[in-house]
Coordinates of N, CA and C in Angstrom, one line a residue:
M111 N 36.5 10.7 14.7 CA 36.1 10.1 13.6 C 36.6 10.8 12.3
A112 N 37.8 11.3 12.4 CA 38.4 12.1 11.4 C 38.6 11.2 10.1
G113 N 38.3 11.7 9.0 CA 38.6 10.9 7.8 C 37.5 10.1 7.2
R114 N 36.4 10.2 8.0 CA 35.2 9.5 7.4 C 34.3 10.4 6.7
S115 N 33.9 9.9 5.5 CA 33.0 10.8 4.7 C 31.6 10.5 5.1
R116 N 30.7 11.5 4.9 CA 29.4 11.4 5.1 C 28.7 10.5 4.0
I117 N 27.8 9.7 4.5 CA 27.0 8.8 3.5 C 25.9 9.5 3.1
A118 N 25.6 9.9 1.8 CA 24.6 10.5 1.3 C 23.4 9.6 1.2
R119 N 22.2 10.1 1.7 CA 21.0 9.3 1.8 C 20.0 10.1 1.0
P120 N 19.2 9.4 0.2 CA 18.3 10.0 -0.8 C 17.1 10.6 0.2
T121 N 16.4 11.6 -0.3 CA 15.3 12.2 0.5 C 14.1 11.3 0.2
E122 N 13.0 11.5 0.8 CA 11.8 10.7 0.6 C 11.3 11.1 -0.9
S123 N 11.3 12.3 -1.2 CA 10.9 12.8 -2.5 C 11.7 12.2 -3.6
A124 N 13.1 12.2 -3.5 CA 13.9 11.6 -4.5 C 13.7 10.0 -4.5
A125 N 13.4 9.4 -3.4 CA 13.2 8.0 -3.4 C 11.9 7.6 -4.0
L126 N 10.7 8.5 -3.9 CA 9.6 8.2 -4.6 C 9.6 8.6 -6.0
A127 N 10.4 9.6 -6.5 CA 10.5 9.9 -7.8 C 11.3 8.7 -8.5
A128 N 12.3 8.1 -7.9 CA 13.1 7.1 -8.6 C 12.1 5.8 -8.7
A129 N 11.3 5.6 -7.7 CA 10.4 4.5 -7.7 C 9.3 4.6 -8.8
G130 N 9.0 5.8 -9.0 CA 7.9 6.1 -10.0 C 8.5 5.9 -11.5
R131 N 9.8 6.0 -11.6 CA 10.4 5.9 -13.1 C 10.4 4.5 -13.5
S132 N 10.2 3.5 -12.6 CA 10.3 2.3 -13.1 C 8.9 1.5 -12.9
A133 N 8.4 0.9 -14.0 CA 7.1 0.3 -14.1 C 7.2 -1.0 -13.3
R134 N 6.3 -1.2 -12.5 CA 6.1 -2.5 -11.7 C 4.7 -3.0 -12.0
P135 N 4.6 -4.3 -12.4 CA 3.2 -4.8 -12.6 C 2.6 -5.1 -11.3
A136 N 1.3 -4.6 -11.3 CA 0.5 -4.8 -10.0 C 0.1 -6.3 -10.0
P137 N 0.1 -6.8 -8.7 CA -0.2 -8.2 -8.5 C -1.8 -8.3 -8.9
S138 N -2.2 -9.5 -9.3 CA -3.6 -9.8 -9.7 C -4.5 -9.8 -8.4
V139 N -5.7 -9.6 -8.4 CA -6.7 -9.7 -7.4 C -6.6 -11.1 -6.7
P140 N -6.5 -12.2 -7.6 CA -6.5 -13.5 -7.1 C -5.2 -13.8 -6.3
A141 N -4.1 -13.3 -6.7 CA -2.8 -13.4 -6.0 C -3.0 -12.7 -4.6
L142 N -3.6 -11.6 -4.5 CA -3.7 -10.8 -3.5 C -4.6 -11.5 -2.4
M143 N -5.6 -12.0 -3.0 CA -6.6 -12.9 -2.1 C -6.0 -14.0 -1.5
A144 N -5.1 -14.7 -2.2 CA -4.3 -15.8 -1.7 C -3.4 -15.5 -0.6
A145 N -2.8 -14.2 -0.7 CA -1.9 -13.7 0.3 C -2.8 -13.3 1.6
L146 N -4.0 -12.8 1.3 CA -4.9 -12.6 2.4 C -5.3 -13.9 3.1
V147 N -5.7 -15.0 2.4 CA -6.0 -16.2 3.0 C -4.8 -16.7 3.9
D148 N -3.6 -16.6 3.3 CA -2.4 -17.0 4.0 C -2.2 -16.3 5.3
A149 N -2.4 -14.9 5.3 CA -2.4 -14.1 6.5 C -3.4 -14.5 7.5
V150 N -4.6 -14.8 7.0 CA -5.7 -15.3 8.0 C -5.3 -16.5 8.6
D151 N -4.8 -17.5 7.8 CA -4.4 -18.8 8.4 C -3.3 -18.7 9.3
R152 N -2.4 -17.8 9.2 CA -1.3 -17.6 10.1 C -1.7 -16.6 11.2
D153 N -2.8 -16.1 11.3 CA -3.3 -15.1 12.3 C -2.3 -14.0 12.3
D154 N -1.9 -13.5 11.2 CA -1.0 -12.3 11.0 C -1.8 -11.0 10.9
R155 N -2.0 -10.3 11.9 CA -2.9 -9.1 11.8 C -2.3 -8.1 10.7
E156 N -1.0 -7.8 10.9 CA -0.4 -6.8 10.0 C -0.5 -7.3 8.4
G157 N -0.3 -8.6 8.3 CA -0.5 -9.2 6.9 C -1.9 -9.0 6.4
I158 N -2.9 -9.4 7.3 CA -4.3 -9.2 7.0 C -4.6 -7.8 6.5
C159 N -4.2 -6.8 7.3 CA -4.4 -5.4 7.1 C -3.8 -5.1 5.6
L160 N -2.6 -5.4 5.5 CA -1.8 -5.1 4.2 C -2.5 -5.7 3.1
A161 N -2.7 -7.0 3.0 CA -3.3 -7.7 2.0 C -4.8 -7.2 1.7
S162 N -5.5 -7.0 2.7 CA -7.0 -6.5 2.4 C -6.9 -5.1 1.8
H163 N -6.0 -4.2 2.3 CA -6.0 -2.9 1.5 C -5.4 -3.0 0.1
R164 N -4.5 -4.0 -0.1 CA -4.0 -4.1 -1.6 C -5.1 -4.6 -2.5
V165 N -6.0 -5.6 -1.8 CA -7.1 -6.2 -2.7 C -8.0 -5.0 -3.0
V166 N -8.4 -4.1 -2.1 CA -9.3 -3.0 -2.3 C -8.6 -2.1 -3.4
R167 N -7.4 -1.8 -3.3 CA -6.7 -0.9 -4.2 C -6.7 -1.4 -5.6
A168 N -6.4 -2.8 -5.7 CA -6.1 -3.4 -6.9 C -7.6 -3.7 -7.6
A169 N -8.5 -3.8 -6.9 CA -10.0 -4.0 -7.3 C -10.5 -2.6 -7.9
G170 N -9.8 -1.5 -7.4 CA -10.4 -0.3 -7.7 C -11.7 0.1 -7.0
L171 N -11.8 -0.4 -5.9 CA -13.0 -0.1 -5.0 C -12.7 1.3 -4.3
D172 N -13.8 2.0 -4.1 CA -13.7 3.3 -3.3 C -14.6 3.0 -2.1
L173 N -14.0 2.6 -0.9 CA -14.9 2.2 0.3 C -14.9 3.3 1.3
G174 N -14.0 4.4 1.0 CA -13.9 5.5 1.9 C -14.9 6.6 1.8
H175 N -15.6 6.5 0.7 CA -16.5 7.6 0.4 C -17.9 7.0 0.3
T176 N -18.9 7.7 1.2 CA -20.3 7.4 1.1 C -21.1 8.6 0.7
E177 N -22.0 8.4 -0.3 CA -22.7 9.6 -0.7 C -23.9 9.9 0.2
T178 N -23.9 11.2 0.6 CA -25.0 11.6 1.4 C -25.9 12.5 0.7
S179 N -27.1 12.9 1.2 CA -28.0 13.7 0.5 C -27.4 15.1 0.1
T180 N -26.5 15.6 1.0 CA -26.0 16.9 0.7 C -24.8 16.8 -0.5
D181 N -24.4 15.6 -0.8 CA -23.4 15.4 -1.9 C -24.2 15.5 -3.2
R182 N -25.3 15.2 -3.4 CA -26.1 15.2 -4.6 C -26.6 16.7 -4.9
H183 N -26.3 17.2 -6.1 CA -26.7 18.5 -6.4 C -27.7 18.5 -7.7

């Protein structure tokens, strides 16, 4: 394979930095809910998982943390 040059590929950090430089409007919660309904109708497990996580993130909900008696000071 003489004469072929190596194809440069961006690293993950460079790709993330490039993506962070451009503003992308976030989809609305109703649009994400519609995508979730479509995924359920199609019995698309991966689509259901992706859409439901996007709905929670777009709505600003924090479902991963539950306050316990030791958290309160």
